C-alpha positions as CSV (number, residue, x, y, z in Angstrom):
1,M,-10.7,-7.9,15.7
2,K,-6.9,-7.5,16.7
3,A,-3.7,-6.7,15.4
4,T,0.1,-6.9,16.5
5,N,-0.7,-3.4,17.9
6,S,-4.4,-3.9,18.9
7,N,-5.2,-0.6,17.3
8,Y,-4.9,-0.2,13.4
9,T,-4.2,3.5,13.7
10,K,-1.0,3.1,15.6
11,P,2.1,2.6,13.7
12,V,2.9,-1.2,12.3
13,Q,6.7,-1.9,11.3
14,D,6.7,-5.6,10.1
15,F,3.6,-7.8,10.6
16,I,0.1,-7.7,11.2
17,S,-2.0,-10.3,12.9
18,L,-5.7,-10.7,12.1
19,K,-8.4,-12.1,14.6
20,L,-12.2,-11.6,14.8
21,N,-14.0,-11.4,18.1
22,Q,-16.8,-13.1,16.8
23,Q,-16.6,-17.0,16.7
24,K,-19.6,-17.0,13.8
25,N,-17.1,-14.8,11.3
26,N,-14.3,-16.2,10.0
27,I,-11.8,-14.3,7.4
28,S,-12.4,-15.5,4.0
29,K,-10.1,-12.7,2.2
30,V,-7.8,-9.7,3.1
31,S,-6.5,-7.0,0.6
32,I,-4.2,-4.3,1.6
33,F,-4.5,-1.1,-0.5
34,D,-2.1,2.0,-0.9
35,Y,-3.0,5.6,-0.9
36,S,-3.9,5.6,-4.5
37,G,-6.4,2.5,-4.2
38,K,-3.8,-0.1,-5.9
39,E,-4.3,-3.4,-4.2
40,L,-0.7,-4.2,-3.0
41,I,-1.7,-7.7,-1.3
42,S,-4.7,-10.1,-1.5
43,I,-4.7,-13.1,0.6
44,N,-7.5,-15.9,-0.1
45,N,-5.8,-18.7,2.0
46,S,-5.2,-19.5,5.7
47,F,-2.9,-17.2,7.2
48,Q,-2.1,-15.6,10.8
49,R,0.5,-12.7,10.1
50,I,0.5,-10.5,6.7
51,D,4.3,-9.4,6.4
52,I,4.2,-5.6,5.4
53,S,7.9,-5.1,6.1
54,S,8.7,-4.3,2.7
55,F,6.1,-1.5,2.3
56,S,7.5,1.9,2.4
57,S,6.3,4.3,5.5
58,G,2.9,5.7,5.2
59,I,-0.6,5.0,5.3
60,Y,-2.5,2.2,3.9
61,F,-5.6,0.4,3.9
62,L,-6.6,-2.8,5.0
63,Q,-10.0,-4.7,4.0
64,I,-11.2,-8.0,5.4
65,N,-13.9,-10.1,4.0
66,T,-15.7,-12.6,6.3
67,T,-17.3,-15.7,5.4
68,N,-20.8,-14.0,6.4
69,N,-20.2,-11.8,3.7
70,L,-19.0,-8.6,6.0
71,I,-16.7,-6.3,4.9
72,L,-14.4,-4.3,7.6
73,N,-12.2,-1.5,6.2
74,R,-9.1,-0.3,8.7
75,K,-6.5,2.1,8.5
76,I,-2.8,1.1,8.7
77,I,0.2,3.4,9.6
78,K,3.2,1.8,8.2
79,E,6.0,3.1,10.6
80,P,9.7,3.2,9.3
81,V,12.0,0.6,11.1
82,V,14.8,2.3,13.0
83,H,18.1,0.5,13.0
84,L,20.1,1.7,15.9
85,N,24.2,1.6,15.4
86,N,25.7,1.3,18.6
87,T,28.9,3.0,17.5
88,N,27.2,6.4,17.5
89,F,26.5,5.9,21.3
């Protein structure tokens, strides 16, 4: 599996891209949960990227269901987006 940052424990800012390493498995569903277990996103259709730009910074949990009935769980660290103002330099 690959993500935008290749490792889910590295901070992510806006998008997560998913790809399974094994050709025999396809992703059937992806869900993202907050720290309390509340499901924030559930995607059943084809997708390439998951937009998490509206999420607050913090820790989230990614659950990936495959067509072969495998369930993969990963942690996501959402980091805040830093906007630099050129007038402060």
